XYZ file of C-alpha atoms in Angstrom:
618
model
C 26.481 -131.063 -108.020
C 28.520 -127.890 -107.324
C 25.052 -125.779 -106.920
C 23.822 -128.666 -104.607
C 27.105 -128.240 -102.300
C 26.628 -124.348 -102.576
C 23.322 -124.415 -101.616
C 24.273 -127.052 -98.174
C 27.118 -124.380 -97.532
C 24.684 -121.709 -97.470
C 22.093 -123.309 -94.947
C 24.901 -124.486 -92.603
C 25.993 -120.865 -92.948
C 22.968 -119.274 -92.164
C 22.277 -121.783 -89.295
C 25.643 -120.879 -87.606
C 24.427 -117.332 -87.963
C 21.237 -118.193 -86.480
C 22.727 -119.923 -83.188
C 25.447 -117.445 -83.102
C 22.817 -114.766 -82.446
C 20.858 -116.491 -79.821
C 24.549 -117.278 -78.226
C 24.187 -113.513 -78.073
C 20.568 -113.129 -76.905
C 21.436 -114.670 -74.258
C 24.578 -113.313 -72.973
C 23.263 -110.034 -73.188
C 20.004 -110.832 -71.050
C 22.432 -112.671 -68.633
C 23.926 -109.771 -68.406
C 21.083 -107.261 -67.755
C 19.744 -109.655 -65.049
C 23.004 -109.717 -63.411
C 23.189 -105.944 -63.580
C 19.507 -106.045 -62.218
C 20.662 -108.111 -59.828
C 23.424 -106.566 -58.519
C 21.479 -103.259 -58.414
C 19.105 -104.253 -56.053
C 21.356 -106.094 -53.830
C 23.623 -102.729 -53.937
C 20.173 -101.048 -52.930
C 19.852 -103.500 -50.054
C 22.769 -102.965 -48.750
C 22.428 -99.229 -48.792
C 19.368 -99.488 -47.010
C 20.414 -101.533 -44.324
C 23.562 -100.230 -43.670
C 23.598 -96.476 -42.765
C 27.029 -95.590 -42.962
C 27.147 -96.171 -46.827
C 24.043 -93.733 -46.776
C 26.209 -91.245 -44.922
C 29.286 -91.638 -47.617
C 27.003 -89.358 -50.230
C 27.013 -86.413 -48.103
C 25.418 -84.348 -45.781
C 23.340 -82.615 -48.556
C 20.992 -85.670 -49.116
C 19.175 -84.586 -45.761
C 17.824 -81.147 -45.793
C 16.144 -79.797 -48.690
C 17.374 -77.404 -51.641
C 17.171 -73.941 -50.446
C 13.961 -71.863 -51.059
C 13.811 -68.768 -53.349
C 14.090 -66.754 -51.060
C 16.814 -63.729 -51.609
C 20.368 -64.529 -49.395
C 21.473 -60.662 -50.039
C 24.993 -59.020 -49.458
C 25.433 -55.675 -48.052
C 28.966 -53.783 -46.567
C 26.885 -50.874 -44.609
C 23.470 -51.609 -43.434
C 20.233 -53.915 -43.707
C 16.808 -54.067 -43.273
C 15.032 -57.379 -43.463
C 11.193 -57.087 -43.297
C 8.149 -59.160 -43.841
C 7.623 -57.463 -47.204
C 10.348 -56.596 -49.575
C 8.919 -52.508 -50.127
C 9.093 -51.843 -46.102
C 12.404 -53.168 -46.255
C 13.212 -50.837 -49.040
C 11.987 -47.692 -46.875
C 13.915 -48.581 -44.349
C 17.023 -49.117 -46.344
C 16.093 -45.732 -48.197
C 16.125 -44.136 -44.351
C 19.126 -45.423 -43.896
C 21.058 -43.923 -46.785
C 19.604 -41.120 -46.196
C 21.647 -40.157 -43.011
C 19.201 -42.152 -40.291
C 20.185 -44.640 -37.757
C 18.987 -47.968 -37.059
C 16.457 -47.227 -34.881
C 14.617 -44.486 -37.581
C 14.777 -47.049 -40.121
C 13.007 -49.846 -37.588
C 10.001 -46.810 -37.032
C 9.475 -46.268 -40.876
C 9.626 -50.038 -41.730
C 7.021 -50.219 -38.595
C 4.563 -47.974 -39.487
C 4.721 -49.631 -43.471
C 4.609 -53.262 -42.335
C 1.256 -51.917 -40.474
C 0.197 -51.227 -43.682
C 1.035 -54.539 -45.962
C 0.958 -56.691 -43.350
C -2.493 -55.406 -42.113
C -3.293 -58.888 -40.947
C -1.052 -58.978 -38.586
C -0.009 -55.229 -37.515
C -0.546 -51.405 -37.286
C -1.037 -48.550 -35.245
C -3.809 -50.338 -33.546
C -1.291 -52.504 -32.234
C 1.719 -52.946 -30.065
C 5.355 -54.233 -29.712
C 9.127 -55.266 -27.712
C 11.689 -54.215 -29.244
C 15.457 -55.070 -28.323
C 17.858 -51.927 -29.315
C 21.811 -52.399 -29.400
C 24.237 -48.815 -29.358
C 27.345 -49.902 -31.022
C 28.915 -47.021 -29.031
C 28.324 -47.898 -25.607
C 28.386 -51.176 -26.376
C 24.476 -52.165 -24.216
C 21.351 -53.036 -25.360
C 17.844 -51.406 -24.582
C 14.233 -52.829 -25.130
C 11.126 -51.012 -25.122
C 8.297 -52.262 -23.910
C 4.893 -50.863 -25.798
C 2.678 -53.894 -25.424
C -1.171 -52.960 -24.874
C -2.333 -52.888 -21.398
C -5.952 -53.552 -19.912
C -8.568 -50.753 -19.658
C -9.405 -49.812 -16.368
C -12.742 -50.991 -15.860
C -11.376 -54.587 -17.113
C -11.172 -57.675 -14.522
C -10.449 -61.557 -14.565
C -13.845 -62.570 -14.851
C -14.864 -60.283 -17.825
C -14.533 -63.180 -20.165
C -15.820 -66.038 -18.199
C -18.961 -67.308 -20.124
C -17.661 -65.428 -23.019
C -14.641 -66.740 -24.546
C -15.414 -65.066 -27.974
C -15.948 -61.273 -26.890
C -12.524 -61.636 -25.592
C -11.682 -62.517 -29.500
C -13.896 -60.346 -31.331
C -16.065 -56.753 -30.591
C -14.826 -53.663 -28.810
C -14.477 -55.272 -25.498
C -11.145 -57.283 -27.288
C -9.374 -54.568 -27.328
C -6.744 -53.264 -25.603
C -5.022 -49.904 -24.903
C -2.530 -49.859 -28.019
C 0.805 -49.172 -27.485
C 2.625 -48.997 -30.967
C 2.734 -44.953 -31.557
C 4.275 -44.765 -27.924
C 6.800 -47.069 -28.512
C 8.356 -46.144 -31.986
C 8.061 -41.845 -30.555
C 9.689 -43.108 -27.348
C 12.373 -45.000 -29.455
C 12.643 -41.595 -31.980
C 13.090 -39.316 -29.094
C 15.524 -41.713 -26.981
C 18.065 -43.229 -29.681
C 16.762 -41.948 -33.221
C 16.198 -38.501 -34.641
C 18.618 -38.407 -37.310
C 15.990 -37.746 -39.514
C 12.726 -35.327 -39.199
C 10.170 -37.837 -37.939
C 7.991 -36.839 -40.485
C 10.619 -38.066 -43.215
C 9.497 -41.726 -41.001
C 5.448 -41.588 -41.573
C 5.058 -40.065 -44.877
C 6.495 -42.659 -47.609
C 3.621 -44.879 -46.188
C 1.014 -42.121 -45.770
C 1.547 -41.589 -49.354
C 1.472 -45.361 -49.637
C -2.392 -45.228 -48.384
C -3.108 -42.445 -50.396
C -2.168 -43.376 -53.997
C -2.142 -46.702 -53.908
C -1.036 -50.329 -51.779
C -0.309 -53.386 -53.447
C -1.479 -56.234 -51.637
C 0.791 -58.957 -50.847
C 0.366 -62.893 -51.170
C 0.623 -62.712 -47.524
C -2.493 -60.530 -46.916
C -4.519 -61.940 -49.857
C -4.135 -65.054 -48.134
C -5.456 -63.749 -44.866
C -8.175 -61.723 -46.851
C -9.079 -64.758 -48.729
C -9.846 -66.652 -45.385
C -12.193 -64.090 -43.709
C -13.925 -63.503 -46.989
C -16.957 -64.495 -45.406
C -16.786 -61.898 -42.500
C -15.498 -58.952 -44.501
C -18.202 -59.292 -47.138
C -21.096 -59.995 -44.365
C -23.153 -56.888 -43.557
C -21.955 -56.179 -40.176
C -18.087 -56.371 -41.271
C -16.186 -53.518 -39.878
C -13.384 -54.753 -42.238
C -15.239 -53.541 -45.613
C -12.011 -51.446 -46.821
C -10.966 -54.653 -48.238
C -13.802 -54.985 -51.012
C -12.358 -54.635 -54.024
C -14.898 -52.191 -55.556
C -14.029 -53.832 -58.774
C -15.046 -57.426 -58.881
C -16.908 -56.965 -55.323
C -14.968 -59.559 -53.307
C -11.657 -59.640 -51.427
C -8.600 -57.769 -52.630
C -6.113 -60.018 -54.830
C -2.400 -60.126 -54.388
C -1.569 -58.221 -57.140
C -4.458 -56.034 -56.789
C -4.076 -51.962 -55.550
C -6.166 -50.763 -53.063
C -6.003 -47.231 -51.182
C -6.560 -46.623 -47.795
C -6.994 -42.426 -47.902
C -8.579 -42.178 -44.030
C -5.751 -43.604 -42.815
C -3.265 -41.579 -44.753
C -4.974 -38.713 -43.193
C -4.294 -40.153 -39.910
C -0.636 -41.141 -40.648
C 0.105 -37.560 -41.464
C -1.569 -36.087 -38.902
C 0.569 -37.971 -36.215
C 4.080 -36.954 -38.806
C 3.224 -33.620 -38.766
C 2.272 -33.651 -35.145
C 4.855 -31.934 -33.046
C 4.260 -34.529 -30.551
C 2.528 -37.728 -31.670
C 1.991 -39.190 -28.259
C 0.287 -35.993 -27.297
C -2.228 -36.262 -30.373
C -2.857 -39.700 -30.580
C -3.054 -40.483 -26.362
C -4.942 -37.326 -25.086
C -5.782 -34.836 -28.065
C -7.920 -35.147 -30.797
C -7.438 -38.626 -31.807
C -7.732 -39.649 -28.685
C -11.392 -38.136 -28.601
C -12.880 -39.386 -31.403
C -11.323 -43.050 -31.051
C -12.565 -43.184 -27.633
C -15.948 -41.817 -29.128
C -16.198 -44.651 -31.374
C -15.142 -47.088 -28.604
C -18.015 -46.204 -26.818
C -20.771 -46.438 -29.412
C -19.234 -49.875 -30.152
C -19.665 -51.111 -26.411
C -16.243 -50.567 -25.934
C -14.382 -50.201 -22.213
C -11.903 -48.274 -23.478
C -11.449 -44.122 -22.196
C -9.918 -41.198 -22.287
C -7.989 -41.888 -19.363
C -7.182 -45.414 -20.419
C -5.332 -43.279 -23.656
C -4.234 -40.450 -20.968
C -2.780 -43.137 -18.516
C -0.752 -45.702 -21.151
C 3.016 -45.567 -21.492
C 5.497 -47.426 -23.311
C 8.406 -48.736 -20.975
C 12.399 -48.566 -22.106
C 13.956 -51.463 -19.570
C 17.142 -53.398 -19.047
C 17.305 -56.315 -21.166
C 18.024 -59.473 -19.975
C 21.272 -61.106 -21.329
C 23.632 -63.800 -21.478
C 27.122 -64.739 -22.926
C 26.811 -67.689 -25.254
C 30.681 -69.039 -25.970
C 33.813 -67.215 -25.541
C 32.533 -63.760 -26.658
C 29.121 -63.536 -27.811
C 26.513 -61.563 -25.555
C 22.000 -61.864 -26.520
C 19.824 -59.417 -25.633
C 16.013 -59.742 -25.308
C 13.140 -57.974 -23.561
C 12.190 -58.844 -20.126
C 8.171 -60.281 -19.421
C 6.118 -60.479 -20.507
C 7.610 -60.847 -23.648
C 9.050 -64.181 -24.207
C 12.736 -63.352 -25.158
C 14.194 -65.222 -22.145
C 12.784 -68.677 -23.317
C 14.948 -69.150 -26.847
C 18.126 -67.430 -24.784
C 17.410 -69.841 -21.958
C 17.277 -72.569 -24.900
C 20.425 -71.269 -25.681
C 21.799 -71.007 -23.054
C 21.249 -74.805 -21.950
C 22.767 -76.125 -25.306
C 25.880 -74.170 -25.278
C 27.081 -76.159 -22.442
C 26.225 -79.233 -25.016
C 29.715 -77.818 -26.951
C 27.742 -77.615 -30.332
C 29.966 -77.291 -32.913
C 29.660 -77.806 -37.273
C 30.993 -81.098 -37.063
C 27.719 -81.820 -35.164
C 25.752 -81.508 -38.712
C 28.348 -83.904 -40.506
C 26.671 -87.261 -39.864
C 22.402 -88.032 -38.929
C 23.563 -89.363 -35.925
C 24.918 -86.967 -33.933
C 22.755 -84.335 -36.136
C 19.936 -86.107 -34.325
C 20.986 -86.556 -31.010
C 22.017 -82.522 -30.830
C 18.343 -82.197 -32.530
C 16.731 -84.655 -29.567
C 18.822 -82.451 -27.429
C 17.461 -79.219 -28.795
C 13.829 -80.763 -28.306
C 14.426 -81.749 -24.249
C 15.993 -77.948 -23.730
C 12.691 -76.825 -25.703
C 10.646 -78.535 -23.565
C 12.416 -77.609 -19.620
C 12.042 -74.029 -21.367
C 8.424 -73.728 -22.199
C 7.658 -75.082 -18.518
C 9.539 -72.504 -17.400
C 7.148 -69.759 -19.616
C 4.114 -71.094 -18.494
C 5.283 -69.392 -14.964
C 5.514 -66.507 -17.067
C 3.590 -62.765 -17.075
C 3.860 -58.940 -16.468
C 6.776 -58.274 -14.502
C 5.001 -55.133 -13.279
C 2.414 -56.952 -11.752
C 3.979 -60.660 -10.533
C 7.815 -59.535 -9.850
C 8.640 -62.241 -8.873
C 8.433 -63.289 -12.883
C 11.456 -60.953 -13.811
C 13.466 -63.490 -11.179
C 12.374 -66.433 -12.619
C 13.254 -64.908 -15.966
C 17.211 -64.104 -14.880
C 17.329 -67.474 -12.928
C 16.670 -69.599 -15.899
C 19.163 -67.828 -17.540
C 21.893 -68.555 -15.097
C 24.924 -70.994 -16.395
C 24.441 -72.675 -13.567
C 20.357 -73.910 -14.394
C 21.497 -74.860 -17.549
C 23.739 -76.868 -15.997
C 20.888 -78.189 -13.486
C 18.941 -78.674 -17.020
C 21.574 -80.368 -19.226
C 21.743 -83.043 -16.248
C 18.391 -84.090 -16.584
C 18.275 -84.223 -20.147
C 18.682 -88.417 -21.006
C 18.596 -89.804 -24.382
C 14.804 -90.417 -23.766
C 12.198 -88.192 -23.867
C 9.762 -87.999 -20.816
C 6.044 -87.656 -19.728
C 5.498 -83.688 -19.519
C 5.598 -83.515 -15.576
C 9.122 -84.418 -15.686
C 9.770 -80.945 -17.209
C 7.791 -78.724 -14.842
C 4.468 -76.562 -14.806
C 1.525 -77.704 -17.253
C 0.144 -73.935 -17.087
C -1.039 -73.175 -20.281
C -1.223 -69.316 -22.180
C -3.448 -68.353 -24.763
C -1.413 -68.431 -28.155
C -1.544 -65.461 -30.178
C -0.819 -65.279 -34.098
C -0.859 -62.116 -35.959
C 2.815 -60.847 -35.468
C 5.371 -58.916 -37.799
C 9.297 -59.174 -37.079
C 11.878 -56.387 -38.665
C 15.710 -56.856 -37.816
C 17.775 -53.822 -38.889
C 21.507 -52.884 -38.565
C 23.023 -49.532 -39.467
C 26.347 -48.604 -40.686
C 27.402 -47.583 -36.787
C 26.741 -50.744 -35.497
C 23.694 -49.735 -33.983
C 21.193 -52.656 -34.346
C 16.803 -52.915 -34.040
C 14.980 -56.133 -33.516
C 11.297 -55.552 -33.381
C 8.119 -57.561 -33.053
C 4.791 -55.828 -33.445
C 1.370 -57.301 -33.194
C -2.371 -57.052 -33.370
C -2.383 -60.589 -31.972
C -4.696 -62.595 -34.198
C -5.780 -62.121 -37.976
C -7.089 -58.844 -37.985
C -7.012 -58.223 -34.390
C -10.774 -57.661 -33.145
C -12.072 -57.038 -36.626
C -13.150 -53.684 -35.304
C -11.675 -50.892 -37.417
C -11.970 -46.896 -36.336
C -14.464 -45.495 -38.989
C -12.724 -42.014 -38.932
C -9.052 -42.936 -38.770
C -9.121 -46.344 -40.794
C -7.021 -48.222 -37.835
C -7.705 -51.917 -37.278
C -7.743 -52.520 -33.614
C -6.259 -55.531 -31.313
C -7.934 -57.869 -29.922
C -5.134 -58.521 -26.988
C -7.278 -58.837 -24.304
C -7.608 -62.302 -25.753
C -3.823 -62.973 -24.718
C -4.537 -62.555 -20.827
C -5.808 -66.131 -19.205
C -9.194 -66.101 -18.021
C -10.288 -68.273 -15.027
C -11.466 -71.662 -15.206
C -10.927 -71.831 -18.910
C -8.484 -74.895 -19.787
C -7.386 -75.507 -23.055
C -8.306 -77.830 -25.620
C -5.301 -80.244 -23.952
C -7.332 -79.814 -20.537
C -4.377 -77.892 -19.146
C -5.439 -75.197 -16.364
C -5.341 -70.887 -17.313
C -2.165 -69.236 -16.390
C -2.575 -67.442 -13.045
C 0.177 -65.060 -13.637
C -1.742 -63.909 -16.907
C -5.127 -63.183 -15.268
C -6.432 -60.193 -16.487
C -6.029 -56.811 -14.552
C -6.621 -52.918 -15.012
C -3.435 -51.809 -16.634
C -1.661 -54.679 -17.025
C 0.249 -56.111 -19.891
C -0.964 -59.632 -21.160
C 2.067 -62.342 -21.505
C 3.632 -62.517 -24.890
C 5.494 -64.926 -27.512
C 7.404 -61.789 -28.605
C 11.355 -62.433 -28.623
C 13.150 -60.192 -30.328
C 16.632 -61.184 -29.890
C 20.098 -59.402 -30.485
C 23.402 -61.029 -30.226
C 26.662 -58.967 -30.350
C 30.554 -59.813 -29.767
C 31.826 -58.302 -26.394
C 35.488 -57.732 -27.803
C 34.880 -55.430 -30.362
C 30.901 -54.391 -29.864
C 30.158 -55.380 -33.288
C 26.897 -57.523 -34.168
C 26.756 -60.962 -34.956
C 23.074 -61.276 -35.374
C 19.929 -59.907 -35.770
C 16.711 -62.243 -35.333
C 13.112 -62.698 -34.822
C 9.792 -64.188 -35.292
C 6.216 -63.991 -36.392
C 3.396 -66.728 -35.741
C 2.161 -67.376 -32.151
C 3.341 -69.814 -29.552
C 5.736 -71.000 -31.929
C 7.874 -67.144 -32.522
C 10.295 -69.315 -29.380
C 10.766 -71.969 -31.124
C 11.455 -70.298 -34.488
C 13.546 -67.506 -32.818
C 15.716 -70.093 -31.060
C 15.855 -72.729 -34.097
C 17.159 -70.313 -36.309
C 19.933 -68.420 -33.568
C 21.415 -72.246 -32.832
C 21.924 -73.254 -36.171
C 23.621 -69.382 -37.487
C 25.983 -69.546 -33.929
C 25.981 -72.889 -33.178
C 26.345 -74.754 -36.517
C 28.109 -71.912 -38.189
C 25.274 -72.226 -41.005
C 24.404 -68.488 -43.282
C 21.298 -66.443 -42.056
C 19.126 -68.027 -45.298
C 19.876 -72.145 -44.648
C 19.092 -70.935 -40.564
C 15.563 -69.841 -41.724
C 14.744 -71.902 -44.647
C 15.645 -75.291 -42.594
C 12.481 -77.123 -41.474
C 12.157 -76.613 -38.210
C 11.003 -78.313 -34.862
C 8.729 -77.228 -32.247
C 7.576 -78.914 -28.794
C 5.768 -76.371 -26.176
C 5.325 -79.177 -23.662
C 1.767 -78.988 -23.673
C 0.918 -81.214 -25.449
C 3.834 -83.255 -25.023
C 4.502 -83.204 -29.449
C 7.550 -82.667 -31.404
C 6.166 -80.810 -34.333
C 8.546 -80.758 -37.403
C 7.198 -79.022 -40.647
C 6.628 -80.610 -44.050
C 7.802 -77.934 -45.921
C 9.169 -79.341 -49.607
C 8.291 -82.358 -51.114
C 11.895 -84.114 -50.526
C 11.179 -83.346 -46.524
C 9.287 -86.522 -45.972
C 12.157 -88.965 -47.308
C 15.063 -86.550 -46.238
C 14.074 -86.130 -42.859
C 11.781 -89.239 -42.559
C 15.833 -90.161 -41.535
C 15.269 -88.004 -38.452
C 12.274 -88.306 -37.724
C 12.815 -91.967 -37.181
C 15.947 -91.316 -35.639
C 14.024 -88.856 -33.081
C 11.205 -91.350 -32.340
C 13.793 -93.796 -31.387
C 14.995 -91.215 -28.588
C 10.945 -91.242 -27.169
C 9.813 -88.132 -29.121
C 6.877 -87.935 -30.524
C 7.188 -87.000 -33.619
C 4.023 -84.873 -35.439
C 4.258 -83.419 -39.408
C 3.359 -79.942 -39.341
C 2.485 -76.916 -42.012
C 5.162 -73.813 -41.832
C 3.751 -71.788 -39.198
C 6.064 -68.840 -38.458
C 7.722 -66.606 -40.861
C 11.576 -64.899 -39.348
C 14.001 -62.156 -40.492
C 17.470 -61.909 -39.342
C 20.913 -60.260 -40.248
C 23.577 -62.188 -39.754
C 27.433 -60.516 -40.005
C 30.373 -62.606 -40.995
C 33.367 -61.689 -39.130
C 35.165 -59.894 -41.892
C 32.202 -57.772 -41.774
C 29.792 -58.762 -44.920
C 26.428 -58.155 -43.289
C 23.773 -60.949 -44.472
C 20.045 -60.685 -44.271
C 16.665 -62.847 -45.150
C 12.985 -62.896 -44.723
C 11.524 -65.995 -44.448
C 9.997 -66.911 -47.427
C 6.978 -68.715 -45.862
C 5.239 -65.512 -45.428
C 5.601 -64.224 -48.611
C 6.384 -61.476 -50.152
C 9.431 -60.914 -48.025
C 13.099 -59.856 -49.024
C 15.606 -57.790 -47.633
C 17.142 -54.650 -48.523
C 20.441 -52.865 -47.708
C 23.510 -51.154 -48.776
């Protein structure tokens, strides 16, 4: 009888047990649907109501900085395309040289790594600041037309403007950097200048991701038997050089230290020798290009054009037909917007100043398609100062709306022929004195036709002059202004840029751009967010950018990390609710720029979309 009770105890026990844990089962999935529940109404909310959004912060909508280097430096900086030019420079700078003989040696070794996109076959604007007298220079050694060149040399024939002999044009790089040397350099032997990258070419060049890339995309031409471009076999494994990979270049080392050692380079390389045989080779090629074509080309020094952005700050850029007055008329127009940090502190008024930035963009471009050698069309140099007035940004900043607008409401539909193969180098010495320089061979490679004897790639820049009765893809008419003619300078994207304070003369920024039509943009993008948004010289260029030309009437903004299309899908939106049209892009341009704080710490970057790219300084 007792067992018999014990044993009822135990199943009522164990029953108890058995309900008491389902009691539990259940609570707990109660609770895990209401926390389920509440999640996803939290998320709702969220979604729907923007303001919570903005309560994380204002990190959530760019995205996490590159790899790129942010470096520190007290005295002086170079910031190149490639990180071993920037170390020349820097070492010219230590060793006793000034700004502008650090810009020349970085110059002549970007022509070198960066043979894609630069060299002595080349040309360039520069923009030049002397701390001591407190002005800016620029220099003017873009390539010119030959003689026997004319408007119509290219009608029927849009690719021999593009490839061949007849592409090229009179190069103006050696003028430029001797006539810079002789004018606001010379603290150091010239020589000292060419010969860490003759030796370079001589014992051995490493290539860069940058150039592999390039080399890796005209494969096919260089290895095809009439490639003029055949330096770049890699004897080795009988296909394009590798990044990675060493490669010498011993003709043009000869040629490098001919023009060091020359007592006067222009003299050698316009009417001596050099001149001679390139000339020579011109010829055999089909060429246009003669002796008095080298005899007759010189490099310019000009006034810069300039404007005073705030209370104190002053830009410098190059007159036409470079470009510089577009981004410092873009500039210009949005300072009267009062742009301030707080701007960047909520995607609202982020994207109205960005919708903003876009409508000044596209008033601006219109303006460049009026654009071309000031030597030829003066009446371009007054179009270039009158756009830079306060009071046409003022004209501007009326018509801007918070809706975007059909492309005649912004002017001319002119179009230019874009060009892409560009190097920038920003420099700053421990005088103040500062360099911004652009140089080009305009696109990959330039003609593809490379001297035999001397080992220099040649431009192909009579390809940047308009040619009648060629439109564009868009259906846009040729630029009249930019019609080709004997001696003339074609129009340029080029904007090297300079900004200083006016109270004490000391820099505040260094900047400019490689990479076509878009080197405005990209110049102008990253000056407004280092002066306007107070931001440091590496968020400025590592922020995916924006681009509208006006024709065609598309906001471009660049994919660039994988986070971009959800962070700035917020913008995007935001921007297509102001009328833009909004377009997903792949990085296109590659900048440099030194920024200095104003206790003095000087700041520098190269973009890391290029490649291979970091600063150096002391």
């Amino acid at each position: 009888m007792v067992l018999h009770q014990e044993q009822k105890y135990n199943t009522n026990v164990s029953s108890f047990k058995q309900r008491k844990f389902r009691a539990k089962h259940i609570i707990f999935l109660f609770i895990c649907a209401a926390v389920i529940i509440a999640l996803v109404i939290a998320l709702i909310v969220i979604l729907l109501n923007k303001e919570v959004v903005e309560e994380i912060t204002i990190e959530h909508r760019w995205p996490s900085p590159s790899n790129s280097l942010l470096l520190e430096f007290q005295k002086g900086a170079v910031a190149a395309d490639n990180g071993i030019c920037s170390e020349i420079g820097r070492d010219v700078l230590i060793k006793g040289g000034n700004a502008i003989d650090a810009a020349i040696a970085t110059t002549i070794c970007i022509g070198v790594f960066d043979a894609h996109s630069s060299g002595i076959g080349g040309g360039h604007f520069s923009t030049i600041y002397i701390k001591k007298d407190r002005r800016c220079f620029t220099v003017n050694a873009r390539q010119t037309a030959p003689k026997a060149a004319n408007e119509s040399m290219f009608v029927g024939d849009a690719e021999g403007s593009l490839f061949g002999s007849r592409s090229i044009a009179v190069p103006g790089e050696v003028y430029g950097l001797w006539l810079q040397y002789k004018q606001f350099g010379g603290k150091l032997p010239w020589r000292d200048l060419l010969m860490p990258t003759a030796n370079i070419c001589r014992y051995g060049i490493l290539i860069s991701d940058a150039l592999a890339v390039k080399l890796q995309e005209n494969e096919n031409y260089i290895l095809s038997p009439d490639s003029h471009l055949k330096i770049f076999i890699n004897p080795e494994t009988n296909g394009a050089y590798k990044a990675g990979e060493v490669m010498r270049r011993p003709e043009l080392a000869d040629a490098l230290e001919q023009l060091a050692n020359a007592a006067d380079p222009v003299q050698l390389f316009y009417n001596g020798t050099m001149a001679k045989d390139m000339v020579e080779e011109f010829k055999q090629m089909g060429g246009i290009i003669t002796e008095e074509d080298m005899r007759n080309y010189r490099a310019k020094l000009s006034q810069p054009l300039q404007i005073s952005i705030g209370e104190n700050l002053i830009a410098c850029g190059p007159p036409p037909p470079s470009s510089a007055a577009i981004p410092m008329a873009i500039m210009n127009i949005m300072d009267g917007f009062n742009v301030s940090p707080r701007d960047a502190e909520s995607s609202e008024s982020e994207a109205l100043v960005l919708h903003r930035f876009l409508e000044a963009m596209k008033f601006s471009y219109a303006a460049h398609s009026q654009f071309g050698d000031a030597d030829f069309v003066p009446e371009v140099l007054s179009l270039a100062k009158k756009i830079l007035t306060k009071q046409y940004a003022q004209d501007v900043r009326k018509k801007i709306t918070n809706r975007s607008h059909e492309s005649s409401y912004y002017g001319e539909l002119y179009t230019s022929r874009p060009n892409h193969g560009t190097a920038h180098i920003s420099v700053l010495d421990a005088e103040g004195n500062a360099v911004s320089l652009t140089t080009t061979i305009n696109t990959y490679f330039g003609s593809k036709v490379r001297s035999t004897k001397y080992d220099i790639i040649w431009n192909n820049d009579m390809d940047d002059f308009s040619t009648p009765g060629l439109t564009n893809f868009f259906e846009y008419p040729p630029l009249p202004n930019n019609f080709i003619k004997a001696g003339k300078r074609p129009l340029s994207s080029m904007s090297p840029l300079i900004f200083y304070d006016q109270t004490n003369g000391n820099v505040k920024l260094v900047v400019g751009a490689a990479g076509g039509s878009r080197i405005i943009s990209t110049t102008a993008w990253v000056a407004f967010r280092s002066v306007f948004l107070n931001e440091t010289i590496k968020e400025a260029v590592d922020r995916p950018r924006l681009h509208h030309q006006l024709s065609p009437n598309r906001a471009y903004y660049e994919t660039l990390f994988p986070q971009v299309l959800t962070i700035l899908l917020g913008f995007v939106d935001d921007l297509k609710n102001y009328g833009q049209n909004m377009v997903p892009t792949e990085p296109a341009t590659a900048a440099t720029g030194i920024l200095v704080s104003d206790n003095g710490v000087i700041s520098a970057n190269s973009d890391w979309r290029k490649g291979g790219g970091y600063p150096a300084g002391y």
